[in-house]
mmCIF file of C-alpha atoms in Angstrom:
data_model
loop_
_atom_site.group_PDB
_atom_site.id
_atom_site.type_symbol
_atom_site.label_atom_id
_atom_site.label_comp_id
_atom_site.label_asym_id
_atom_site.label_seq_id
_atom_site.Cartn_x
_atom_site.Cartn_y
_atom_site.Cartn_z
ATOM 1 C CA MET A 1 -0.014 19.615 7.228
ATOM 2 C CA ARG A 2 -2.352 19.910 4.232
ATOM 3 C CA LYS A 3 -4.303 23.158 4.448
ATOM 4 C CA ASP A 4 -4.515 23.175 0.664
ATOM 5 C CA LEU A 5 -7.106 20.353 0.744
ATOM 6 C CA PRO A 6 -10.640 20.270 2.112
ATOM 7 C CA ALA A 7 -10.762 18.013 5.169
ATOM 8 C CA VAL A 8 -12.999 15.655 7.053
ATOM 9 C CA LEU A 9 -13.088 15.751 10.842
ATOM 10 C CA LEU A 10 -13.000 12.323 12.513
ATOM 11 C CA VAL A 11 -14.173 12.193 16.128
ATOM 12 C CA ASP A 12 -12.219 9.647 18.216
ATOM 13 C CA PRO A 13 -10.890 7.561 15.303
ATOM 14 C CA VAL A 14 -9.177 4.829 17.321
ATOM 15 C CA ARG A 15 -11.224 1.723 16.517
ATOM 16 C CA ASN A 16 -12.422 2.431 12.984
ATOM 17 C CA GLY A 17 -9.845 5.142 12.462
ATOM 18 C CA ALA A 18 -7.640 3.475 9.858
ATOM 19 C CA GLY A 19 -10.616 2.671 7.641
ATOM 20 C CA TYR A 20 -12.028 6.177 7.788
ATOM 21 C CA LYS A 21 -8.627 7.796 7.211
ATOM 22 C CA ALA A 22 -8.028 5.647 4.132
ATOM 23 C CA ALA A 23 -11.503 6.424 2.774
ATOM 24 C CA ALA A 24 -10.982 10.158 3.281
ATOM 25 C CA ARG A 25 -7.716 10.114 1.364
ATOM 26 C CA ASP A 26 -9.240 8.019 -1.423
ATOM 27 C CA LEU A 27 -11.887 10.718 -1.816
ATOM 28 C CA GLY A 28 -9.273 13.481 -1.897
ATOM 29 C CA PHE A 29 -9.619 14.889 1.617
ATOM 30 C CA ALA A 30 -7.121 15.766 4.304
ATOM 31 C CA VAL A 31 -7.674 14.089 7.678
ATOM 32 C CA ALA A 32 -8.316 16.116 10.806
ATOM 33 C CA SER A 33 -8.957 14.103 13.970
ATOM 34 C CA VAL A 34 -10.238 15.192 17.356
ATOM 35 C CA TYR A 35 -9.589 12.978 20.377
ATOM 36 C CA THR A 36 -12.108 13.716 23.111
ATOM 37 C CA LEU A 37 -11.102 11.130 25.729
ATOM 38 C CA GLY A 38 -7.980 9.989 27.513
ATOM 39 C CA PHE A 39 -8.890 6.498 26.315
ATOM 40 C CA SER A 40 -8.249 7.642 22.753
ATOM 41 C CA THR A 41 -4.910 9.341 23.390
ATOM 42 C CA ASP A 42 -3.629 6.426 25.501
ATOM 43 C CA ILE A 43 -3.699 4.102 22.476
ATOM 44 C CA PRO A 44 -0.242 3.996 20.846
ATOM 45 C CA GLY A 45 -0.234 5.455 17.363
ATOM 46 C CA HIS A 46 -3.713 6.900 17.745
ATOM 47 C CA ASP A 47 -2.812 9.945 15.659
ATOM 48 C CA GLU A 48 -0.969 8.073 12.924
ATOM 49 C CA ASP A 49 -1.847 9.350 9.432
ATOM 50 C CA ASP A 50 -3.537 12.488 10.795
ATOM 51 C CA ASP A 51 -2.869 15.716 8.945
ATOM 52 C CA PHE A 52 -4.194 17.611 11.972
ATOM 53 C CA SER A 53 -4.738 16.278 15.498
ATOM 54 C CA LEU A 54 -6.829 18.039 18.140
ATOM 55 C CA HIS A 55 -7.169 16.964 21.763
ATOM 56 C CA LEU A 56 -10.358 18.611 22.961
ATOM 57 C CA SER A 57 -13.696 17.431 24.328
ATOM 58 C CA ASP A 58 -16.003 20.454 24.226
ATOM 59 C CA PRO A 59 -17.674 20.858 20.813
ATOM 60 C CA TYR A 60 -17.408 24.661 20.987
ATOM 61 C CA ASP A 61 -13.667 24.424 21.673
ATOM 62 C CA VAL A 62 -13.293 22.058 18.731
ATOM 63 C CA VAL A 63 -15.067 24.456 16.381
ATOM 64 C CA ARG A 64 -13.007 27.433 17.616
ATOM 65 C CA GLN A 65 -9.790 25.505 16.975
ATOM 66 C CA VAL A 66 -10.939 24.429 13.513
ATOM 67 C CA VAL A 67 -11.693 28.061 12.632
ATOM 68 C CA GLN A 68 -8.370 29.282 14.022
ATOM 69 C CA LEU A 69 -6.496 26.700 11.958
ATOM 70 C CA GLY A 70 -8.384 27.746 8.846
ATOM 71 C CA LEU A 71 -9.476 24.190 8.079
ATOM 72 C CA ASP A 72 -12.056 23.672 5.348
ATOM 73 C CA ILE A 73 -14.062 20.909 7.033
ATOM 74 C CA ARG A 74 -16.579 19.219 4.751
ATOM 75 C CA ALA A 75 -17.844 16.388 7.002
ATOM 76 C CA VAL A 76 -17.839 15.369 10.657
ATOM 77 C CA VAL A 77 -17.627 11.620 11.288
ATOM 78 C CA PRO A 78 -18.359 9.823 14.588
ATOM 79 C CA ALA A 79 -15.638 7.163 14.401
ATOM 80 C CA MET A 80 -16.237 5.597 17.833
ATOM 81 C CA GLU A 81 -19.298 5.155 20.013
ATOM 82 C CA ALA A 82 -17.957 7.342 22.822
ATOM 83 C CA GLY A 83 -17.854 10.400 20.569
ATOM 84 C CA ILE A 84 -21.203 10.063 18.815
ATOM 85 C CA HIS A 85 -23.020 12.814 20.703
ATOM 86 C CA ARG A 86 -20.138 15.272 20.326
ATOM 87 C CA ALA A 87 -19.835 14.613 16.583
ATOM 88 C CA ASP A 88 -23.428 15.626 15.896
ATOM 89 C CA GLN A 89 -23.049 18.786 17.972
ATOM 90 C CA ILE A 90 -19.862 19.730 16.114
ATOM 91 C CA ALA A 91 -21.526 19.102 12.748
ATOM 92 C CA ARG A 92 -24.430 21.391 13.636
ATOM 93 C CA LEU A 93 -22.068 24.160 14.809
ATOM 94 C CA LEU A 94 -20.173 23.913 11.528
ATOM 95 C CA GLY A 95 -23.385 23.839 9.484
ATOM 96 C CA LEU A 96 -22.600 20.377 8.106
ATOM 97 C CA PRO A 97 -24.791 17.271 7.593
ATOM 98 C CA GLY A 98 -25.388 15.230 10.718
ATOM 99 C CA ASN A 99 -28.058 13.683 12.881
ATOM 100 C CA ASP A 100 -30.412 15.708 15.087
ATOM 101 C CA PRO A 101 -28.156 17.181 17.805
ATOM 102 C CA SER A 102 -31.091 17.686 20.181
ATOM 103 C CA LEU A 103 -31.344 13.877 20.355
ATOM 104 C CA ALA A 104 -27.588 13.224 20.447
ATOM 105 C CA TRP A 105 -27.580 12.439 24.178
ATOM 106 C CA ALA A 106 -30.499 10.037 23.753
ATOM 107 C CA ARG A 107 -28.497 8.159 21.140
ATOM 108 C CA ARG A 108 -25.625 7.724 23.616
ATOM 109 C CA ASN A 109 -26.977 7.506 27.177
ATOM 110 C CA LYS A 110 -29.153 4.436 27.776
ATOM 111 C CA ALA A 111 -31.429 6.133 30.323
ATOM 112 C CA ALA A 112 -32.059 9.086 27.990
ATOM 113 C CA MET A 113 -32.503 6.518 25.224
ATOM 114 C CA ARG A 114 -35.299 4.790 27.131
ATOM 115 C CA THR A 115 -36.947 8.104 27.940
ATOM 116 C CA ARG A 116 -36.912 9.168 24.295
ATOM 117 C CA ALA A 117 -38.239 5.799 23.143
ATOM 118 C CA ARG A 118 -41.113 6.039 25.608
ATOM 119 C CA GLU A 119 -41.919 9.577 24.419
ATOM 120 C CA ALA A 120 -41.984 8.314 20.826
ATOM 121 C CA GLY A 121 -44.358 5.451 21.673
ATOM 122 C CA LEU A 122 -41.812 2.690 21.051
ATOM 123 C CA SER A 123 -42.092 -0.519 23.044
ATOM 124 C CA ILE A 124 -39.353 -0.745 25.686
ATOM 125 C CA PRO A 125 -38.871 -2.709 28.915
ATOM 126 C CA GLU A 126 -39.902 -1.111 32.187
ATOM 127 C CA PHE A 127 -36.844 0.655 33.624
ATOM 128 C CA ARG A 128 -35.408 2.736 36.454
ATOM 129 C CA LEU A 129 -32.401 5.074 36.549
ATOM 130 C CA VAL A 130 -30.308 4.423 39.676
ATOM 131 C CA HIS A 131 -27.003 5.530 41.175
ATOM 132 C CA THR A 132 -26.083 3.049 43.939
ATOM 133 C CA LEU A 133 -26.134 -0.662 44.685
ATOM 134 C CA GLU A 134 -28.926 -0.079 47.171
ATOM 135 C CA GLU A 135 -30.992 1.637 44.469
ATOM 136 C CA ILE A 136 -30.320 -1.280 42.107
ATOM 137 C CA ARG A 137 -31.743 -3.647 44.723
ATOM 138 C CA ALA A 138 -34.802 -1.477 45.290
ATOM 139 C CA ALA A 139 -35.434 -1.103 41.550
ATOM 140 C CA ALA A 140 -35.117 -4.843 40.977
ATOM 141 C CA HIS A 141 -37.770 -5.612 43.595
ATOM 142 C CA ASP A 142 -39.965 -2.796 42.304
ATOM 143 C CA ILE A 143 -39.857 -3.978 38.674
ATOM 144 C CA GLY A 144 -39.882 -7.681 39.502
ATOM 145 C CA PHE A 145 -37.488 -10.437 38.444
ATOM 146 C CA PRO A 146 -35.846 -11.047 36.080
ATOM 147 C CA VAL A 147 -34.110 -7.689 35.572
ATOM 148 C CA ILE A 148 -30.851 -6.590 34.023
ATOM 149 C CA SER A 149 -28.527 -3.859 35.271
ATOM 150 C CA LYS A 150 -26.226 -1.921 32.936
ATOM 151 C CA PRO A 151 -24.157 1.281 33.067
ATOM 152 C CA THR A 152 -25.890 4.017 31.095
ATOM 153 C CA MET A 153 -22.739 4.897 29.135
ATOM 154 C CA GLY A 154 -21.261 1.417 28.825
ATOM 155 C CA SER A 155 -20.190 -0.528 25.777
ATOM 156 C CA CYS A 156 -19.316 -4.110 24.787
ATOM 157 C CA SER A 157 -21.425 -5.513 27.694
ATOM 158 C CA GLN A 158 -19.020 -4.212 30.342
ATOM 159 C CA GLY A 159 -20.721 -4.069 33.728
ATOM 160 C CA VAL A 160 -23.959 -5.609 32.439
ATOM 161 C CA THR A 161 -25.490 -8.082 34.915
ATOM 162 C CA VAL A 162 -28.631 -10.167 34.578
ATOM 163 C CA LEU A 163 -30.468 -10.690 37.863
ATOM 164 C CA SER A 164 -32.865 -13.575 37.392
ATOM 165 C CA ASP A 165 -33.977 -13.845 40.997
ATOM 166 C CA ALA A 166 -33.427 -12.563 44.537
ATOM 167 C CA ALA A 167 -30.461 -14.881 45.044
ATOM 168 C CA ALA A 168 -28.669 -13.370 42.058
ATOM 169 C CA LEU A 169 -29.391 -9.898 43.408
ATOM 170 C CA ASP A 170 -27.979 -10.830 46.823
ATOM 171 C CA ALA A 171 -24.818 -12.082 45.109
ATOM 172 C CA LEU A 172 -24.273 -8.687 43.468
ATOM 173 C CA THR A 173 -21.980 -6.970 45.934
ATOM 174 C CA VAL A 174 -19.508 -5.040 43.762
ATOM 175 C CA LEU A 175 -20.111 -2.698 40.837
ATOM 176 C CA GLU A 176 -17.746 -1.623 38.072
ATOM 177 C CA THR A 177 -16.278 1.790 38.826
ATOM 178 C CA HIS A 178 -15.078 2.810 35.326
ATOM 179 C CA ASP A 179 -16.300 2.016 31.845
ATOM 180 C CA MET A 180 -14.156 0.743 28.980
ATOM 181 C CA TYR A 181 -13.414 4.346 27.992
ATOM 182 C CA GLN A 182 -11.899 4.936 31.471
ATOM 183 C CA GLN A 183 -14.766 7.219 32.477
ATOM 184 C CA PRO A 184 -16.286 6.944 35.986
ATOM 185 C CA ILE A 185 -19.570 5.040 36.124
ATOM 186 C CA THR A 186 -22.055 7.140 38.087
ATOM 187 C CA GLU A 187 -25.426 5.725 37.043
ATOM 188 C CA TRP A 188 -27.032 2.492 35.978
ATOM 189 C CA LEU A 189 -30.148 1.436 34.145
ATOM 190 C CA VAL A 190 -32.180 -1.313 35.780
ATOM 191 C CA GLU A 191 -34.807 -2.714 33.466
ATOM 192 C CA GLN A 192 -37.086 -5.666 32.975
ATOM 193 C CA TYR A 193 -35.176 -8.537 31.373
ATOM 194 C CA VAL A 194 -36.837 -9.486 28.104
ATOM 195 C CA ARG A 195 -36.802 -13.222 27.445
ATOM 196 C CA GLY A 196 -36.788 -13.506 23.685
ATOM 197 C CA ARG A 197 -34.676 -13.638 20.551
ATOM 198 C CA GLU A 198 -32.053 -10.922 20.181
ATOM 199 C CA PHE A 199 -31.114 -9.238 16.901
ATOM 200 C CA SER A 200 -28.743 -6.561 15.678
ATOM 201 C CA VAL A 201 -29.795 -4.545 12.636
ATOM 202 C CA ASN A 202 -27.493 -2.451 10.464
ATOM 203 C CA PHE A 203 -28.798 0.404 8.316
ATOM 204 C CA PHE A 204 -27.407 3.262 6.278
ATOM 205 C CA SER A 205 -29.360 6.511 6.080
ATOM 206 C CA SER A 206 -29.192 9.367 3.575
ATOM 207 C CA HIS A 207 -31.279 12.513 4.031
ATOM 208 C CA GLY A 208 -33.718 10.604 6.242
ATOM 209 C CA GLU A 209 -34.148 7.628 3.915
ATOM 210 C CA HIS A 210 -33.084 4.281 5.403
ATOM 211 C CA ARG A 211 -31.561 1.244 3.663
ATOM 212 C CA ILE A 212 -31.183 -1.996 5.610
ATOM 213 C CA ILE A 213 -27.794 -3.623 5.091
ATOM 214 C CA ASP A 214 -28.180 -6.792 7.105
ATOM 215 C CA MET A 215 -29.578 -8.378 10.261
ATOM 216 C CA TRP A 216 -27.886 -10.758 12.692
ATOM 217 C CA GLU A 217 -29.399 -13.037 15.316
ATOM 218 C CA TYR A 218 -27.550 -13.503 18.620
ATOM 219 C CA ARG A 219 -28.054 -17.208 19.362
ATOM 220 C CA GLN A 220 -27.336 -18.773 22.736
ATOM 221 C CA PRO A 221 -26.489 -22.387 23.652
ATOM 222 C CA ASP A 222 -29.582 -22.820 25.841
ATOM 223 C CA GLU A 223 -32.576 -21.041 27.350
ATOM 224 C CA ARG A 224 -30.799 -19.557 30.356
ATOM 225 C CA ASP A 225 -30.959 -15.807 30.968
ATOM 226 C CA TYR A 226 -27.756 -14.115 29.783
ATOM 227 C CA ASP A 227 -25.992 -10.770 30.002
ATOM 228 C CA PHE A 228 -23.362 -11.323 27.290
ATOM 229 C CA PRO A 229 -24.897 -11.977 23.855
ATOM 230 C CA ILE A 230 -21.963 -13.202 21.780
ATOM 231 C CA TRP A 231 -22.022 -16.965 21.234
ATOM 232 C CA ASP A 232 -23.242 -17.808 17.716
ATOM 233 C CA ASN A 233 -24.067 -14.632 15.768
ATOM 234 C CA VAL A 234 -25.628 -15.487 12.411
ATOM 235 C CA GLN A 235 -26.667 -13.263 9.509
ATOM 236 C CA ILE A 236 -30.315 -13.930 8.665
ATOM 237 C CA ASP A 237 -32.534 -12.986 5.727
ATOM 238 C CA ASP A 238 -36.179 -12.145 5.190
ATOM 239 C CA SER A 239 -37.196 -15.810 5.375
ATOM 240 C CA HIS A 240 -36.700 -15.605 9.161
ATOM 241 C CA PRO A 241 -40.114 -15.362 10.880
ATOM 242 C CA ASP A 242 -39.156 -12.243 12.845
ATOM 243 C CA TYR A 243 -37.256 -10.386 10.110
ATOM 244 C CA ARG A 244 -40.037 -8.147 8.792
ATOM 245 C CA ARG A 245 -41.398 -6.978 12.135
ATOM 246 C CA VAL A 246 -37.893 -6.329 13.459
ATOM 247 C CA GLU A 247 -37.015 -4.312 10.342
ATOM 248 C CA SER A 248 -40.243 -2.314 10.620
ATOM 249 C CA TYR A 249 -39.645 -1.557 14.299
ATOM 250 C CA VAL A 250 -36.054 -0.427 13.693
ATOM 251 C CA ARG A 251 -37.185 1.959 10.959
ATOM 252 C CA GLN A 252 -39.447 3.586 13.553
ATOM 253 C CA VAL A 253 -36.491 3.779 15.961
ATOM 254 C CA LEU A 254 -34.300 5.537 13.386
ATOM 255 C CA ASP A 255 -36.983 8.160 12.761
ATOM 256 C CA ALA A 256 -37.710 8.611 16.466
ATOM 257 C CA PHE A 257 -34.038 9.210 17.248
ATOM 258 C CA GLY A 258 -33.424 11.687 14.448
ATOM 259 C CA ILE A 259 -31.039 9.555 12.410
ATOM 260 C CA VAL A 260 -30.899 10.989 8.897
ATOM 261 C CA HIS A 261 -27.267 10.515 7.810
ATOM 262 C CA GLY A 262 -24.794 7.659 8.049
ATOM 263 C CA PRO A 263 -24.659 4.140 9.455
ATOM 264 C CA SER A 264 -26.570 2.851 12.455
ATOM 265 C CA HIS A 265 -26.473 -0.265 14.588
ATOM 266 C CA THR A 266 -29.614 -1.173 16.545
ATOM 267 C CA GLU A 267 -30.082 -4.052 18.973
ATOM 268 C CA VAL A 268 -33.552 -5.344 19.847
ATOM 269 C CA LYS A 269 -35.244 -8.290 21.509
ATOM 270 C CA CYS A 270 -38.273 -9.970 20.039
ATOM 271 C CA THR A 271 -41.054 -11.851 21.844
ATOM 272 C CA PRO A 272 -44.515 -13.003 20.727
ATOM 273 C CA GLU A 273 -45.864 -9.808 22.326
ATOM 274 C CA GLY A 274 -43.607 -7.354 20.500
ATOM 275 C CA VAL A 275 -40.180 -5.969 19.643
ATOM 276 C CA TYR A 276 -38.249 -4.066 22.325
ATOM 277 C CA LEU A 277 -35.375 -1.626 21.984
ATOM 278 C CA MET A 278 -32.122 -2.600 23.678
ATOM 279 C CA GLU A 279 -29.789 -0.032 22.123
ATOM 280 C CA ILE A 280 -29.436 2.340 19.175
ATOM 281 C CA GLY A 281 -26.071 3.629 17.970
ATOM 282 C CA SER A 282 -25.574 6.061 15.081
ATOM 283 C CA ARG A 283 -22.318 4.403 14.067
ATOM 284 C CA LEU A 284 -20.862 1.450 12.217
ATOM 285 C CA PRO A 285 -21.258 -1.929 13.929
ATOM 286 C CA GLY A 286 -18.414 -3.356 15.956
ATOM 287 C CA GLY A 287 -17.065 -6.842 15.551
ATOM 288 C CA PRO A 288 -16.462 -8.398 12.125
ATOM 289 C CA ALA A 289 -19.463 -7.033 10.211
ATOM 290 C CA VAL A 290 -17.656 -4.234 8.360
ATOM 291 C CA HIS A 291 -14.866 -6.585 7.274
ATOM 292 C CA MET A 292 -17.350 -9.216 6.120
ATOM 293 C CA TRP A 293 -19.337 -6.678 4.100
ATOM 294 C CA ALA A 294 -16.137 -5.852 2.242
ATOM 295 C CA GLN A 295 -15.479 -9.539 1.605
ATOM 296 C CA TYR A 296 -18.941 -10.622 0.524
ATOM 297 C CA SER A 297 -20.895 -7.593 -0.745
ATOM 298 C CA LYS A 298 -20.711 -4.238 -2.530
ATOM 299 C CA VAL A 299 -20.775 -2.352 0.789
ATOM 300 C CA ARG A 300 -17.623 -0.330 1.469
ATOM 301 C CA ALA A 301 -18.570 0.820 4.912
ATOM 302 C CA TYR A 302 -16.068 3.618 5.514
ATOM 303 C CA ARG A 303 -16.397 5.175 2.079
ATOM 304 C CA ASP A 304 -20.193 4.831 2.105
ATOM 305 C CA ALA A 305 -20.471 6.310 5.601
ATOM 306 C CA LEU A 306 -18.226 9.226 4.695
ATOM 307 C CA THR A 307 -20.318 9.855 1.576
ATOM 308 C CA CYS A 308 -23.405 10.117 3.802
ATOM 309 C CA TYR A 309 -21.726 12.589 6.175
ATOM 310 C CA LEU A 310 -20.666 14.686 3.195
ATOM 311 C CA GLY A 311 -24.368 15.054 2.425
ATOM 312 C CA ASP A 312 -24.155 12.914 -0.699
ATOM 313 C CA ARG A 313 -26.052 9.734 -1.511
ATOM 314 C CA PRO A 314 -23.960 6.548 -1.576
ATOM 315 C CA THR A 315 -24.706 4.014 -4.309
ATOM 316 C CA ILE A 316 -25.669 1.369 -1.732
ATOM 317 C CA MET A 317 -28.867 3.315 -1.068
ATOM 318 C CA ASP A 318 -30.169 2.283 -4.497
ATOM 319 C CA GLU A 319 -28.187 -0.607 -5.954
ATOM 320 C CA PRO A 320 -28.373 -4.313 -5.041
ATOM 321 C CA LEU A 321 -25.930 -5.142 -2.254
ATOM 322 C CA GLU A 322 -24.974 -8.399 -3.976
ATOM 323 C CA PHE A 323 -24.129 -10.565 -0.987
ATOM 324 C CA ARG A 324 -22.059 -13.471 -2.301
ATOM 325 C CA ALA A 325 -22.243 -15.575 0.868
ATOM 326 C CA ARG A 326 -23.964 -15.885 4.210
ATOM 327 C CA TYR A 327 -21.798 -15.350 7.238
ATOM 328 C CA GLY A 328 -21.551 -15.205 10.984
ATOM 329 C CA ALA A 329 -19.191 -14.983 13.939
ATOM 330 C CA MET A 330 -18.865 -17.169 16.995
ATOM 331 C CA ALA A 331 -17.094 -17.124 20.352
ATOM 332 C CA ILE A 332 -15.962 -19.834 22.703
ATOM 333 C CA ARG A 333 -16.485 -18.391 26.159
ATOM 334 C CA ASN A 334 -15.041 -19.236 29.545
ATOM 335 C CA GLU A 335 -18.254 -19.886 31.437
ATOM 336 C CA LYS A 336 -16.923 -21.759 34.468
ATOM 337 C CA ALA A 337 -14.461 -19.865 36.647
ATOM 338 C CA PRO A 338 -11.521 -17.486 36.333
ATOM 339 C CA GLY A 339 -8.130 -19.108 36.113
ATOM 340 C CA THR A 340 -4.895 -19.504 34.189
ATOM 341 C CA LEU A 341 -5.061 -20.530 30.553
ATOM 342 C CA VAL A 342 -3.044 -23.669 29.855
ATOM 343 C CA ALA A 343 -3.968 -24.020 26.177
ATOM 344 C CA ILE A 344 -6.582 -23.478 23.521
ATOM 345 C CA HIS A 345 -6.756 -26.909 21.947
ATOM 346 C CA GLY A 346 -7.782 -27.662 18.372
ATOM 347 C CA ILE A 347 -6.827 -24.482 16.530
ATOM 348 C CA GLU A 348 -4.443 -26.360 14.241
ATOM 349 C CA ALA A 349 -7.260 -28.722 13.263
ATOM 350 C CA LEU A 350 -9.220 -25.800 11.765
ATOM 351 C CA LYS A 351 -6.680 -25.149 9.014
ATOM 352 C CA GLY A 352 -7.936 -25.957 5.543
ATOM 353 C CA HIS A 353 -11.605 -26.236 6.471
ATOM 354 C CA PRO A 354 -13.745 -24.294 3.975
ATOM 355 C CA GLY A 355 -15.852 -21.502 5.385
ATOM 356 C CA ILE A 356 -13.584 -20.722 8.349
ATOM 357 C CA GLY A 357 -12.288 -17.172 8.063
ATOM 358 C CA ASP A 358 -10.464 -15.140 10.679
ATOM 359 C CA ILE A 359 -9.307 -16.886 13.846
ATOM 360 C CA LEU A 360 -9.275 -14.547 16.849
ATOM 361 C CA VAL A 361 -7.260 -15.541 19.925
ATOM 362 C CA GLY A 362 -7.686 -13.268 22.924
ATOM 363 C CA TYR A 363 -5.354 -14.973 25.413
ATOM 364 C CA GLN A 364 -2.051 -16.817 25.413
ATOM 365 C CA PRO A 365 -1.001 -19.756 27.637
ATOM 366 C CA GLY A 366 -0.098 -18.444 31.063
ATOM 367 C CA ASP A 367 -2.534 -15.521 30.894
ATOM 368 C CA HIS A 368 -5.112 -15.072 33.606
ATOM 369 C CA ILE A 369 -8.533 -15.467 32.031
ATOM 370 C CA ARG A 370 -11.749 -14.151 33.479
ATOM 371 C CA VAL A 371 -15.243 -15.533 33.094
ATOM 372 C CA THR A 372 -16.446 -14.163 29.751
ATOM 373 C CA ARG A 373 -18.790 -11.303 30.588
ATOM 374 C CA GLN A 374 -17.737 -8.694 28.020
ATOM 375 C CA GLN A 375 -16.229 -8.478 24.573
ATOM 376 C CA ASP A 376 -12.636 -7.990 25.723
ATOM 377 C CA ASP A 377 -12.833 -11.258 27.714
ATOM 378 C CA ILE A 378 -13.463 -13.556 24.718
ATOM 379 C CA PRO A 379 -10.753 -16.274 24.680
ATOM 380 C CA PHE A 380 -11.407 -17.534 21.143
ATOM 381 C CA GLY A 381 -13.514 -16.425 18.211
ATOM 382 C CA ALA A 382 -13.882 -17.085 14.511
ATOM 383 C CA THR A 383 -15.692 -15.712 11.494
ATOM 384 C CA VAL A 384 -17.556 -18.148 9.272
ATOM 385 C CA SER A 385 -19.097 -18.031 5.803
ATOM 386 C CA GLY A 386 -21.113 -20.408 3.661
ATOM 387 C CA ALA A 387 -23.601 -20.754 0.861
ATOM 388 C CA ASP A 388 -26.548 -20.544 3.254
ATOM 389 C CA GLU A 389 -27.437 -20.249 6.926
ATOM 390 C CA GLU A 390 -27.415 -24.003 7.457
ATOM 391 C CA GLU A 391 -23.839 -24.250 6.206
ATOM 392 C CA VAL A 392 -22.743 -21.403 8.456
ATOM 393 C CA VAL A 393 -24.321 -23.067 11.504
ATOM 394 C CA ARG A 394 -22.743 -26.433 10.624
ATOM 395 C CA THR A 395 -19.308 -24.853 10.385
ATOM 396 C CA MET A 396 -19.763 -23.167 13.756
ATOM 397 C CA GLY A 397 -20.692 -26.551 15.210
ATOM 398 C CA LEU A 398 -17.557 -28.077 13.696
ATOM 399 C CA ILE A 399 -15.397 -25.414 15.314
ATOM 400 C CA ARG A 400 -16.987 -26.064 18.702
ATOM 401 C CA SER A 401 -16.348 -29.797 18.316
ATOM 402 C CA LEU A 402 -12.645 -29.200 17.652
ATOM 403 C CA VAL A 403 -11.694 -26.253 19.882
ATOM 404 C CA SER A 404 -11.644 -26.324 23.682
ATOM 405 C CA LEU A 405 -10.184 -24.296 26.522
ATOM 406 C CA GLU A 406 -7.903 -25.814 29.146
ATOM 407 C CA ILE A 407 -7.947 -23.607 32.221
ATOM 408 C CA VAL A 408 -6.596 -24.156 35.722
ATOM 409 C CA PRO A 409 -9.168 -22.485 37.995
ATOM 410 C CA ASP A 410 -8.052 -19.971 40.576
ATOM 411 C CA LEU A 411 -7.735 -21.388 44.059
ATOM 412 C CA PRO A 412 -10.398 -20.142 46.453
ATOM 413 C CA ALA A 413 -9.202 -17.458 48.814
ATOM 414 C CA LYS A 414 -8.000 -18.872 52.099
ATOM 415 C CA PRO A 415 -9.615 -17.541 55.290
ATOM 416 C CA PRO A 416 -7.301 -15.486 57.493
ATOM 417 C CA VAL A 417 -5.416 -17.536 60.085
ATOM 418 C CA THR A 418 -5.750 -16.362 63.666
ATOM 419 C CA SER A 419 -4.025 -17.627 66.780
ATOM 420 C CA ALA A 420 -5.905 -19.362 69.571
ATOM 421 C CA ARG A 421 -5.288 -16.373 71.818
ATOM 422 C CA GLU A 422 -6.999 -14.070 69.294
ATOM 423 C CA ASN A 423 -10.024 -16.363 69.334
ATOM 424 C CA GLU A 424 -10.296 -16.514 73.085
ATOM 425 C CA THR A 425 -13.240 -14.803 74.727
ATOM 426 C CA PRO A 426 -12.054 -12.205 77.232
#
């Protein structure tokens, strides 16, 4: 235990935890971590490299424990999406830099997010907050098809369902009961489905000033409505026809949601009529973005984010980011039926091809594999880099031409067998 050093407090550091802990030590700080959910403490080794570990969820309890321990906390860092709203409340109670705590819930709960966006005059889809399957059906008919249903506290597309027509709504008979953080799902957002291009936008903010880091487009294989966006995700630049208006809209979102310190990840959809908010998160992006920044630019996400939360200005706010390549990430999805994975063919053929980075294999032969509806269900993925966007897209196409899934579909459930006597009419 290092009470002789000032410390940073990491809130739920189980996904980006190792990066933040290393950055804190590099800057000369002890590491105090607070785990607010059972999801966090269930992960083996979750508290590895902590100098102090707290297992509390109420911000006031966290602050009381910090004071009792005599910790000299200099920054509070939201290290996972589930703890974002608590981190900002803790920072305010400790008198440390953070984002507006009065808007913390709106940055986490999708229904509160829509309400805040509407109050701020931002364009958003028409929506309803519902609590049952029957209310989902009523809201869908009220708004008009197509709609999309999503848990208000969900993540990684879990439980998200696009309902393009009445037949799709009739087929929705079961709802997810718990989110990926093992918390009960008690409410859903039903909103108008926006048919348009989808983008994710990553910023860093320091004292209310915003610096765009990069923008990605979520590209799909065809024009069908979708509820899981990861297929070909490609970094774009300001030559893209939608780049400037998306960037301008996201800057308005950051101001409207009180984001003044640290990284943010915003997802929007873009149509000829306007740009629409899908989600705002005051956190680092998931997926491969942070790793690819470290490979191909001057951005050191964990150190730069921690610098922001310390109330200092990171150099990336002012200096050129110096991207040395364009990049992207792609997924091969199981889009047919659940079944047993026999093999992922073609992985060996990828070796030695320039521009192919990390290979991500989510299942092994013999595993049961679901239809890909959320991030944890991706069977195969890869990161890609190249001199320009065209090269990145060509490499993704090459991977798709070489890699395929062999799956034995599940057998349909057999109807119950009854005897002739049971079928007789009395």
